[in-house]
XYZ file of C-alpha atoms in Angstrom:
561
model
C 44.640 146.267 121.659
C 45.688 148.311 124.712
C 44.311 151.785 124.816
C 46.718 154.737 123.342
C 46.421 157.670 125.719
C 46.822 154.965 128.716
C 49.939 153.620 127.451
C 51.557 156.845 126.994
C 50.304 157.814 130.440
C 52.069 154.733 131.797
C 55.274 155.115 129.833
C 55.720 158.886 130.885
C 54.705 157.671 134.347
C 58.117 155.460 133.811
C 60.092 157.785 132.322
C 59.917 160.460 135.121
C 60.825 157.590 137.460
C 63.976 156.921 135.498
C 64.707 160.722 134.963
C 64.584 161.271 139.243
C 66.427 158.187 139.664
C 69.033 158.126 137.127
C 72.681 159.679 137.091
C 73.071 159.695 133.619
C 72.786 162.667 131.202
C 69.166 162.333 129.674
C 66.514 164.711 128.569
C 63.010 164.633 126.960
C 61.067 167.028 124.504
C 58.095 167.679 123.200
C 57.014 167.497 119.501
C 57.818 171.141 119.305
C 61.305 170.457 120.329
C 60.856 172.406 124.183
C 62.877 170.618 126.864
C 59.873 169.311 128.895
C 61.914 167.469 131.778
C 65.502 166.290 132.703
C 67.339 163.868 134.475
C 69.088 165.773 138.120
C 72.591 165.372 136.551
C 71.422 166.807 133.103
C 70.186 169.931 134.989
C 73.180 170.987 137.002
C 75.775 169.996 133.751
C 73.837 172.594 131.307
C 72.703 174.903 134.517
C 68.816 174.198 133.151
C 67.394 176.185 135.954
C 63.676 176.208 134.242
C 61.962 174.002 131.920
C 60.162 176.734 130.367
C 62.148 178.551 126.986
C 64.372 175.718 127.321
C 64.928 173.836 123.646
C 66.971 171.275 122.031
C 69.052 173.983 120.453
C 69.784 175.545 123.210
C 71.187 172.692 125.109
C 72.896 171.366 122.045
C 73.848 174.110 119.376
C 76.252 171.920 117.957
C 73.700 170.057 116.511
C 73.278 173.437 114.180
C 76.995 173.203 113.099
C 78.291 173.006 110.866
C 75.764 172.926 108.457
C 71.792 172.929 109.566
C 70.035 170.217 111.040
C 66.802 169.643 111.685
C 65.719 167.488 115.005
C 62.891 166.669 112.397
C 65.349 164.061 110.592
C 65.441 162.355 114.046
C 62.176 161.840 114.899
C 61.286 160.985 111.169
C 63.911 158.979 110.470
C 63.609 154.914 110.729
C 65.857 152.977 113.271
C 65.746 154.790 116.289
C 67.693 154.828 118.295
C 70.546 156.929 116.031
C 74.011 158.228 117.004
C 74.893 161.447 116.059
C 78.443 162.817 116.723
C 79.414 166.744 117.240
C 81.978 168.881 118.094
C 81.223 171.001 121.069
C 81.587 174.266 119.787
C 83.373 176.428 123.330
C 86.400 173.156 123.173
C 86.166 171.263 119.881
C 85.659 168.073 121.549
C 83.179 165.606 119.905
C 80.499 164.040 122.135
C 78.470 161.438 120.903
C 74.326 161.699 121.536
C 71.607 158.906 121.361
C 68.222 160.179 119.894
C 65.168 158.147 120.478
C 61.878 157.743 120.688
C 60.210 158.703 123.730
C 56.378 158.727 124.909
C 56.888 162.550 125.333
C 58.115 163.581 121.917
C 61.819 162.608 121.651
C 64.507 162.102 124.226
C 68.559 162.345 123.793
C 70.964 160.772 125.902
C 74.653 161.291 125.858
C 76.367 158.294 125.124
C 79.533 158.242 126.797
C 77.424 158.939 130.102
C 74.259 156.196 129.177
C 74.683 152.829 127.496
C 71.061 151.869 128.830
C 68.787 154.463 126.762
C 66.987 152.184 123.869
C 64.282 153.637 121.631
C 60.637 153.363 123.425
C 57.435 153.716 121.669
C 53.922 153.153 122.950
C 53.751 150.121 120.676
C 56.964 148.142 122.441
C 56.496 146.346 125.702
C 59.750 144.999 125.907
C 61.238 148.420 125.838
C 58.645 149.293 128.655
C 59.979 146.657 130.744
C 63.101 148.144 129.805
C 62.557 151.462 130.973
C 61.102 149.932 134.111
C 63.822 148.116 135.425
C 65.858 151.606 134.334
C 63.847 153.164 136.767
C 63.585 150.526 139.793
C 67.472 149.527 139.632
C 70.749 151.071 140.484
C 72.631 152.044 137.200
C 76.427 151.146 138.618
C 75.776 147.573 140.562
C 72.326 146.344 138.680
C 70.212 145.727 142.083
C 67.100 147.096 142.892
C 67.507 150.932 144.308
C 66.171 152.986 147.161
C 62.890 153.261 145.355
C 61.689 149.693 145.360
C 63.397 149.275 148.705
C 61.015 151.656 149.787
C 58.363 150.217 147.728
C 58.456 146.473 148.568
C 59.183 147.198 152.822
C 55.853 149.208 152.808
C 53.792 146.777 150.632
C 55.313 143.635 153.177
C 54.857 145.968 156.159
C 53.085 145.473 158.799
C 53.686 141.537 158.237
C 50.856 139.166 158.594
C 50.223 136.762 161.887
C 52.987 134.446 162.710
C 55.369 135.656 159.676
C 58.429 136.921 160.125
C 61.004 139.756 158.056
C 64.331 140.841 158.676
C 65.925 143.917 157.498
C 69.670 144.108 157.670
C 71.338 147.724 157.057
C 74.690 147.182 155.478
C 77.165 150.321 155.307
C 80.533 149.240 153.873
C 83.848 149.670 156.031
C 86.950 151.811 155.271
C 85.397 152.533 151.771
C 85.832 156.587 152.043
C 89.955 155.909 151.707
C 89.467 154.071 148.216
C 87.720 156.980 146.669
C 90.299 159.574 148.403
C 93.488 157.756 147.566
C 92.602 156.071 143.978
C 89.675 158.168 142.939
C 85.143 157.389 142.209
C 86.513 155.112 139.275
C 88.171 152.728 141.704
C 85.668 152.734 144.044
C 83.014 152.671 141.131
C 84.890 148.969 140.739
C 85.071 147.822 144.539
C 81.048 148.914 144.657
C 80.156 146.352 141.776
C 82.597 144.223 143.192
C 80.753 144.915 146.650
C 77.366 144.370 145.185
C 78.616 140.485 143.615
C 79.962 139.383 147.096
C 76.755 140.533 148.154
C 75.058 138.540 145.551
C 76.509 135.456 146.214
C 75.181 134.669 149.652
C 71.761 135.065 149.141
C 69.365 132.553 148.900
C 65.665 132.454 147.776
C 63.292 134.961 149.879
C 66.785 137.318 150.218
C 66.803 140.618 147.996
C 69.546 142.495 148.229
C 69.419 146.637 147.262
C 72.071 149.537 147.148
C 70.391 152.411 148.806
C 73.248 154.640 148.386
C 76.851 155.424 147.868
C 78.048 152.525 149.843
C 75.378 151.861 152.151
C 72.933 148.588 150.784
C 70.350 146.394 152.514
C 68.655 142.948 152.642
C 65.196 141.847 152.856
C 64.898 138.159 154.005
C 61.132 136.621 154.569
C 62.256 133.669 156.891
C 60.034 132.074 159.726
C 62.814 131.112 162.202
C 64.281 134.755 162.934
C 66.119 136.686 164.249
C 68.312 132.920 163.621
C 68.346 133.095 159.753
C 69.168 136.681 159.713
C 72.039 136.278 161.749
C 73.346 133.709 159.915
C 73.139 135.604 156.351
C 74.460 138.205 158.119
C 77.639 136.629 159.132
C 77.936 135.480 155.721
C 77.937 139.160 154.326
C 80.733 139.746 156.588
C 82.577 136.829 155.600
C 82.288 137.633 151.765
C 84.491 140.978 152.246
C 87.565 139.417 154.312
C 89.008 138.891 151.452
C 90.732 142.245 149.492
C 89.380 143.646 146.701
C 92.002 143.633 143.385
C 91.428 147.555 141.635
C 93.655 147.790 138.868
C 96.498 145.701 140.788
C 96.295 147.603 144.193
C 94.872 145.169 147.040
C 92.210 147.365 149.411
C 90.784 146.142 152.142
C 87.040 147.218 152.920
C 84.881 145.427 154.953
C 81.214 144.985 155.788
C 79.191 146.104 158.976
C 75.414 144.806 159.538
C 73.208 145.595 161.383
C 69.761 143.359 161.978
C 66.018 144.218 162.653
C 63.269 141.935 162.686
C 59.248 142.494 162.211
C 57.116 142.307 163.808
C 59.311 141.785 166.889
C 61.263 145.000 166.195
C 58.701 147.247 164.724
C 55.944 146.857 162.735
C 56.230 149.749 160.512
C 58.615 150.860 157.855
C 60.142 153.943 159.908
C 60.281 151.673 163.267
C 62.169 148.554 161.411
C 64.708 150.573 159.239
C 65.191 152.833 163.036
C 65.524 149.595 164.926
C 67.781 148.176 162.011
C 70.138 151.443 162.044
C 70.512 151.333 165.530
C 71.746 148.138 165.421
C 74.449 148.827 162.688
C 75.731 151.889 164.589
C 75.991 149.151 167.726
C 77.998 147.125 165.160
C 80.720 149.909 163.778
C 81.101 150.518 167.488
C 81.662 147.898 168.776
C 84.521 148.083 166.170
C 82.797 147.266 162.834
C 83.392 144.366 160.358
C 80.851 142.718 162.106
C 76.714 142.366 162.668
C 74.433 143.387 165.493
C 71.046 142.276 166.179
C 68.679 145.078 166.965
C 68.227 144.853 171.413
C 65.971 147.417 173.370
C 69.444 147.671 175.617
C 70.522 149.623 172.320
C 68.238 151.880 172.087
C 68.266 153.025 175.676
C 71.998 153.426 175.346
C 71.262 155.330 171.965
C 68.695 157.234 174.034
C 71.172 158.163 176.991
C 73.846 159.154 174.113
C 71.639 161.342 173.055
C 70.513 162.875 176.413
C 74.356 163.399 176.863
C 74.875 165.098 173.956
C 71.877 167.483 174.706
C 73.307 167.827 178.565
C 77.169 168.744 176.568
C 75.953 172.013 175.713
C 75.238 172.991 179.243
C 77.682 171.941 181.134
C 80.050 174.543 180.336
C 77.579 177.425 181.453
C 76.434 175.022 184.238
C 80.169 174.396 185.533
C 80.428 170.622 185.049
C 83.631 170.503 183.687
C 86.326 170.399 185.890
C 90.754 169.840 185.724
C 91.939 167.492 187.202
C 96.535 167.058 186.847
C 98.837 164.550 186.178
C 102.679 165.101 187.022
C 105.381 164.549 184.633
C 108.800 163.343 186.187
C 112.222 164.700 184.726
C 114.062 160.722 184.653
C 117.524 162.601 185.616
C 116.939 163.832 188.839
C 114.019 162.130 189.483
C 112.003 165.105 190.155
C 108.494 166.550 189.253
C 108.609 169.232 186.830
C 105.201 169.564 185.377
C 101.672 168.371 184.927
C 99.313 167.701 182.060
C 95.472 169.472 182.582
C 93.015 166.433 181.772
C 89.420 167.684 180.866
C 86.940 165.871 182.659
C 82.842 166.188 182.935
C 80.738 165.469 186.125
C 76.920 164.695 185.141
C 74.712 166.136 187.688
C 72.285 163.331 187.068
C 75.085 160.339 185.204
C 78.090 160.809 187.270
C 81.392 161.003 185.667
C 81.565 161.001 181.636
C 85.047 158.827 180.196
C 86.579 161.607 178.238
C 86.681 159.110 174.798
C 83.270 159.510 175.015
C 81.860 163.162 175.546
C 84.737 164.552 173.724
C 83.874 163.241 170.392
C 80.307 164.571 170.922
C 82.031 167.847 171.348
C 83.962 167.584 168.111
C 80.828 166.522 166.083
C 78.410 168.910 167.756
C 81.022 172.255 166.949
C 81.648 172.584 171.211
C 85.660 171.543 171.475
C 86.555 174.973 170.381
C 84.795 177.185 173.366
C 85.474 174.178 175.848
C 89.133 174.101 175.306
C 89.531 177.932 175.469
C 88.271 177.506 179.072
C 90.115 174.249 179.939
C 93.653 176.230 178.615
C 92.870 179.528 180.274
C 91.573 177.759 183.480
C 94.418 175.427 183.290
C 97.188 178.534 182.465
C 95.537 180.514 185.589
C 96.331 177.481 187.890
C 99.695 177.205 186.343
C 100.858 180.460 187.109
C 100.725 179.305 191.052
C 103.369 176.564 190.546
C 107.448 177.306 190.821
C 108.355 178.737 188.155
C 110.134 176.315 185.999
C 106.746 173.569 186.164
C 105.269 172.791 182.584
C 101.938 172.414 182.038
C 100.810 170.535 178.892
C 97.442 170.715 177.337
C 95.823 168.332 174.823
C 94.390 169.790 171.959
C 91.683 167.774 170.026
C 91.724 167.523 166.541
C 88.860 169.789 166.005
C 89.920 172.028 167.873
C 93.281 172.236 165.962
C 91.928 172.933 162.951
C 89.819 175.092 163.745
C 90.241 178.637 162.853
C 91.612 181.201 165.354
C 93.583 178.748 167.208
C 96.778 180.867 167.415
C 95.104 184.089 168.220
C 93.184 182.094 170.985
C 95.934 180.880 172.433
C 97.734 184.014 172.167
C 95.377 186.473 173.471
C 95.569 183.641 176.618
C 99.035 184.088 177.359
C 98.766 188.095 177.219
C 95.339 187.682 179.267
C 97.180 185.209 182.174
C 100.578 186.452 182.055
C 102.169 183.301 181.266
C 105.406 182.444 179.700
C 105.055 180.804 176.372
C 107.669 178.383 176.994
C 106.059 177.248 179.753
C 102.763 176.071 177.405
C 103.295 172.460 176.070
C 100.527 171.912 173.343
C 100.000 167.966 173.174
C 98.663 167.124 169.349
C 97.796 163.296 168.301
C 99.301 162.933 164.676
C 95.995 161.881 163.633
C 95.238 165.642 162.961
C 97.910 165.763 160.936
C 96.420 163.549 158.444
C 94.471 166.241 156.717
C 94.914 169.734 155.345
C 98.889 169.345 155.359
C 99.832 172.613 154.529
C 97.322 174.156 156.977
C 98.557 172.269 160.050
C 101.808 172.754 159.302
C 101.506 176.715 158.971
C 99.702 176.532 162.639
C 102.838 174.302 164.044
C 104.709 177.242 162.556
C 102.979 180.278 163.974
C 102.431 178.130 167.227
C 106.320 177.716 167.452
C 107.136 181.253 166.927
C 104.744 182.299 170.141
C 107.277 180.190 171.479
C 104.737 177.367 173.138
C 106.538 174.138 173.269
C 104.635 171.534 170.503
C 104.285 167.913 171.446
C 103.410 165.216 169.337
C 101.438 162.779 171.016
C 100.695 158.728 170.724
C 103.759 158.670 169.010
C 103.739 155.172 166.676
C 99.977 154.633 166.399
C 99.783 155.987 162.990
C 101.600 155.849 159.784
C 102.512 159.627 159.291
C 105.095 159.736 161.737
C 107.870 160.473 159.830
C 107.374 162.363 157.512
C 106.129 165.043 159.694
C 109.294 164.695 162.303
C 110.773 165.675 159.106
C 109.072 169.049 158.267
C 108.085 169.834 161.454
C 111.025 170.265 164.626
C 108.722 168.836 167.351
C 110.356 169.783 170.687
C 108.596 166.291 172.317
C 107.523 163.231 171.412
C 105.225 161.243 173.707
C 105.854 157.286 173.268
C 102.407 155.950 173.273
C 101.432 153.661 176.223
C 100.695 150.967 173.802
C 104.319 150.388 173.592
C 105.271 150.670 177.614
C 102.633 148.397 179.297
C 104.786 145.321 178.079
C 107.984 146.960 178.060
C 109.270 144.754 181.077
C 109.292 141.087 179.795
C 108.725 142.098 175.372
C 111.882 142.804 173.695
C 109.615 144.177 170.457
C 108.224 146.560 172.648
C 111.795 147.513 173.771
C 113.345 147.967 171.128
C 111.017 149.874 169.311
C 110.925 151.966 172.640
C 114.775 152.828 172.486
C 114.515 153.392 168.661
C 112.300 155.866 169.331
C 114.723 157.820 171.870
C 117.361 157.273 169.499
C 115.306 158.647 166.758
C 114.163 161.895 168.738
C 117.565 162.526 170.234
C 118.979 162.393 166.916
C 116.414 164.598 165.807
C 117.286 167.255 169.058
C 113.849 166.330 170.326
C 112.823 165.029 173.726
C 111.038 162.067 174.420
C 108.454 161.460 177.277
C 106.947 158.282 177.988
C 103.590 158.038 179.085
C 101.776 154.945 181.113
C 104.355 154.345 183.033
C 103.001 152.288 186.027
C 105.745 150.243 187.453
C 109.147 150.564 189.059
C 110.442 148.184 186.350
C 109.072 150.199 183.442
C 110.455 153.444 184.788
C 114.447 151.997 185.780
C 113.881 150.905 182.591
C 113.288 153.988 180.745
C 115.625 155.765 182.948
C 118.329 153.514 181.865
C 117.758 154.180 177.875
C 117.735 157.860 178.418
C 114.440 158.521 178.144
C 113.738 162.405 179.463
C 110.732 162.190 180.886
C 108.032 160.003 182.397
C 104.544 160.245 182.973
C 102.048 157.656 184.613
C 100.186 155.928 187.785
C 103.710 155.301 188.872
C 104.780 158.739 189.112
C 100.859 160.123 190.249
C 97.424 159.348 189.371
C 95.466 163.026 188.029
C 94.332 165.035 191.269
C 92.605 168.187 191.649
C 94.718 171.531 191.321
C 94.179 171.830 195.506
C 95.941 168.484 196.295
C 99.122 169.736 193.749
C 100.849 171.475 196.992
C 100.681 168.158 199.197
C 101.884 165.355 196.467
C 104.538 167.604 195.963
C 105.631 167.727 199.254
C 105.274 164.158 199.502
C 107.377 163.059 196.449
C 110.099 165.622 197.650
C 110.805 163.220 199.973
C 110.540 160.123 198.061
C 111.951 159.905 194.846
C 109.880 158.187 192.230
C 112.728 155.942 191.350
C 113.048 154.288 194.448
C-alpha cells in the first residue's frame, strides 16, 4: 500500500499545477476552513489579494444564508462531490458550487465556470490521473498546454545522433476580427473547431498543443526532415481553407506555420522555438496562410530589421530623413498646381529605406508622431516658396492620426510658418478610420474648421468607404492606383473609375487620380472629368531644389500632349 504523506505530497503537487494553469473558478482550504491557495481567475473575481485571513465564509457568505451552515456537513458528508445552490446575497442571483474532496482539506469549484472538478482523495488513482491531465491540458480545446509543451521539448532536447525533430509554430490568421465582431464565445467555438482541423492531420510521432489564445504548435519525431515537416505543414494550412460555420455566420481564418528542425536548427529549446518563430513571422509576411521553413537568410534579414529599427531612432537627430515632391496636375488646363511631400530615409551604412518598410517600424516603435511634425513643418517651410495658389499635400499615417495633439500640432505649424490653411491638404488612408469612430471623426471636424483641406486616400481598397463619405464632407478623394494601372484596355477598372467621379461630384467633392503613368491613362481621365492627376506621367518625386526647373520645363509642355 502506497505511503500516505507521499501521496498527498503528490496530489497537492498536482493540484497547484491545475490551480496555475486553469481558468476556471477553483479554490482549496484547509481543515480549518482558511483559503490556502486559488486558481489566477478565482483571485482577481473575489479581489483575494492574500491568502492569509482569507476563509470560506468570506469568499462565500451566502453559504451562511439563509439559515446556518456548516462547511463541516461537506466534508463529512458521503458522496462527494455535492452541489450546493445559493443566492448571492449583493444581486439575488443563485450560483451553483461543487464541494469536494481535496488532498489539502476541501476545495469548491463554481459550477457554471468548471464541469471538470471531481472529488479526489489520496485513496483514488483514477481521480489522480484526473487531476493530472487537468493540469497538463488546455481546458477549452482538450490538447496538451504550454506546460507539457515546455516539458516534453526539454526532455527530447538536445536530440540524440542521427535523429531528427521538428517544431512548427502555428499562430492562426484573421482570428482577432471573430472575437471583435461576434464576441470570446464565437471564437471560443472556431478555437475548438481550430484545434479538430488540427487534429485530423496528424499522424503517429505528431503532438499537437495550444500554447495560447490562438497561437498552437506541433512536435513531429521524423527521420527524413525538414521533408516530413513540410509536408504536415502544408496540410495544417490546407485544413483551414475551408470557413468555419459559428452559429450560421461563415468566417474565414486561416493558418500560418512556421518550421524549425533539431538539431539542424538549434539544439536547444530557446534556439529551436527562436529559429521556429522566425520562420512563422517569414510566413505572415510573406502574406500568411502559408508555412516557412526556418533559413539562416531569415535570420540575417530579421537581424538587419532589427538594426534598422535601432538606426530609426537616430536618424531624425542625425538628419537622414529627407523630402523629396511629386506634382499634382489640374486635368483642365493642364497645369501644375501642387505637390505631395513624400518622407523618405537615407541609411548612412544601407542606402535608401522603401517607405512601406521603415514607416511601420515608426508606428510600432511610438516615432511617426515627432517624425511627421518635422516632415509637415519642413515640408510647409518649403511650401511657402512656391506661387501662391500651389497645394501641398501631406500623408498622415495612421498612428500618427490618432494620436493625441494632432490638431494643436498642426495648428501651432501653420501660426509657426505662416501658411494658409487652405493651402494644407492632409492625405488620410481610410484604414484609420476603421477604429475609434467617434474620435476620428471629431479630429476630421476640428481639422476642417482650421480650414486644412482633408483627403481621403486609396479610395476603394477598403470596405468603409461609404459610410464615412457620408458623415464626413471630404473635400478629395484620391482613386487608388490599383484601379488606374489597367484603366486603358479593362472596362471593370473603368467603370468603377468614372463611378467614382460621379460619386464624388455628386457628393461636391473632388477627385484626384493617382498612378497615372501614361498618355492614355491621363486623356482618359481627362475625358471623364476627373480634376486632378498625379503620377510618373505628370513627374517622378524630386528634391525641393529641382521644383523651380520642372516647372519651367512643363510650362512649356503641357502634360497632355
Amino acid at each position: 500500500m502506497p505511503d500516505a504523506d507521499a501521496t498527498m505530497s503528490a496530489l497537492s503537487s498536482a493540484e497547484s499545477d491545475f490551480l496555475a494553469d486553469t481558468d476556471e473558478l477553483v479554490s482549496l482550504y484547509d481543515e480549518s476552513f482558511h483559503l490556502v491557495d486559488c486558481s489566477a481567475t478565482h483571485r482577481r473575481t473575489y479581489s483575494v489579494d492574500s491568502l492569509v485571513e482569507a476563509t470560506l465564509w468570506h469568499i462565500y457568505p451566502e453559504l451562511l444564508a439563509p439559515g446556518p451552515k456548516s462547511a463541516v456537513e461537506f466534508v463529512a458528508a458521503s458522496g462527494l462531490p455535492r452541489t450546493v445552490e445559493i443566492a448571492d446575497i449583493a444581486t439575488g442571483n443563485r450560483r451553483t458550487l461543487i464541494i469536494f474532496r481535496s488532498a489539502r482539506g476541501i476545495g469548491v469549484s463554481e459550477s457554471d465556470r468548471s464541469s471538470t472538478c471531481r472529488e479526489t482523495s489520496s485513496q483514488s488513482e483514477s481521480d489522480r490521473a484526473l487531476l493530472l491531465h487537468q493540469a497538463t491540458h488546455d481546458v477549452l480545446t482538450g490538447l496538451p498546454n504550454r506546460r507539457q509543451f515546455s516539458d516534453q521539448l526539454r526532455s527530447a532536447l538536445p536530440v540524440p545522433g542521427g535523429a531528427r525533430l521538428a517544431l512548427m509554430q502555428i499562430d492562426l490568421d484573421d482570428f482577432k476580427p471573430v472575437n471583435d465582431t461576434l464576441g470570446h464565445g464565437a471564437g471560443d467555438v472556431v478555437l475548438k473547431m481550430a484545434a479538430e482541423r488540427i487534429r485530423s492531420v496528424l499522424g503517429d510521432r505528431e503532438v499537437a498543443y495550444r500554447l495560447a489564445g490562438d497561437e498552437f504548435a506541433v512536435i513531429q519525431w521524423r527521420s527524413d526532415q525538414p521533408r516530413e515537416a513540410e509536408r504536415l505543414a502544408d496540410a495544417l494550412v490546407n485544413a483551414f481553407k475551408a470557413p468555419f460555420a459559428v452559429d450560421g455566420i461563415t468566417v474565414f481564418v486561416g493558418a500560418s506555420v512556421g518550421i524549425a528542425v533539431a538539431p539542424a536548427d538549434g539544439n536547444e529549446v530557446e534556439q529551436l522555438m527562436k529559429a521556429a518563430d522566425i520562420a512563422l513571422y517569414a510566413a505572415k509576411k510573406d502574406g500568411r496562410r502559408r508555412a516557412r521553413t526556418f533559413t539562416r537568410s531569415m535570420l540575417i534579414v530579421l537581424e538587419q530589421r532589427e538594426m534598422l529599427r535601432r538606426s530609426l531612432r537616430t536618424a531624425l537627430r542625425d538628419g537622414q530623413f529627407f523630402i523629396e515632391y511629386q506634382p499634382l496636375a489640374k486635368t483642365s488646363s493642364s497645369s501644375i498646381v501642387g505637390f505631395e511631400a513624400l518622407l523618405r530615409w537615407r541609411h548612412p551604412l544601407v542606402g535608401d529605406i522603401p517607405p512601406n518598410v521603415f514607416i511601420p517600424m515608426a508606428e510600432a516603435d511610438g516615432l511617426m508622431s515627432e517624425i511627421g511634425q518635422w516632415l509637415l513643418e519642413r515640408a510647409c517651410r518649403t511650401a511657402m516658396t512656391w506661387p501662391l495658389h500651389f497645394t501641398l499635400a501631406v500623408n498622415l499615417s495612421p498612428a500618427e492620426f490618432l494620436h493625441e495633439g494632432l490638431t494643436d500640432r498642426v495648428a501651432q505649424t501653420l501660426d509657426l510658418v505662416g501658411i494658409r490653411a487652405d493651402r494644407l491638404e492632409l492625405e488620410i488612408t481610410e484604414s484609420v478610420l476603421l477604429e475609434r469612430t467617434i474620435n476620428n471623426l471629431d479630429t476630421l471636424n476640428t481639422l476642417n474648421l482650421l480650414g486644412v483641406q482633408i483627403s481621403l486616400d486609396d479610395f476603394g481598397t477598403y470596405y468603409s468607404s461609404l459610410s464615412y463619405l457620408k458623415n464626413f464632407p471630404f473635400d478629395t478623394i484620391k482613386i487608388d492606383q490599383y484601379f488606374i494601372k489597367d484603366l486603358e484596355r479593362d472596362e471593370k477598372s473603368q467603370t468603377i473609375v468614372r463611378s467614382i467621379i460621379g460619386l464624388a461630384h455628386g457628393l461636391g467633392m473632388h477627385v484626384t487620380a493617382e498612378g497615372v503613368e501614361t498618355k492614355a491613362q491621363a486623356e482618359w481621365l481627362q475625358k471623364e472629368g476627373c480634376d486632378r492627376l498625379q503620377g510618373f506621367h505628370l513627374g517622378f518625386p524630386m528634391p525641393a531644389e529641382a521644383i523651380g526647373e520642372f516647372l519651367g520645363r512643363t510650362a512649356a509642355v503641357p502634360f497632355a500632349h
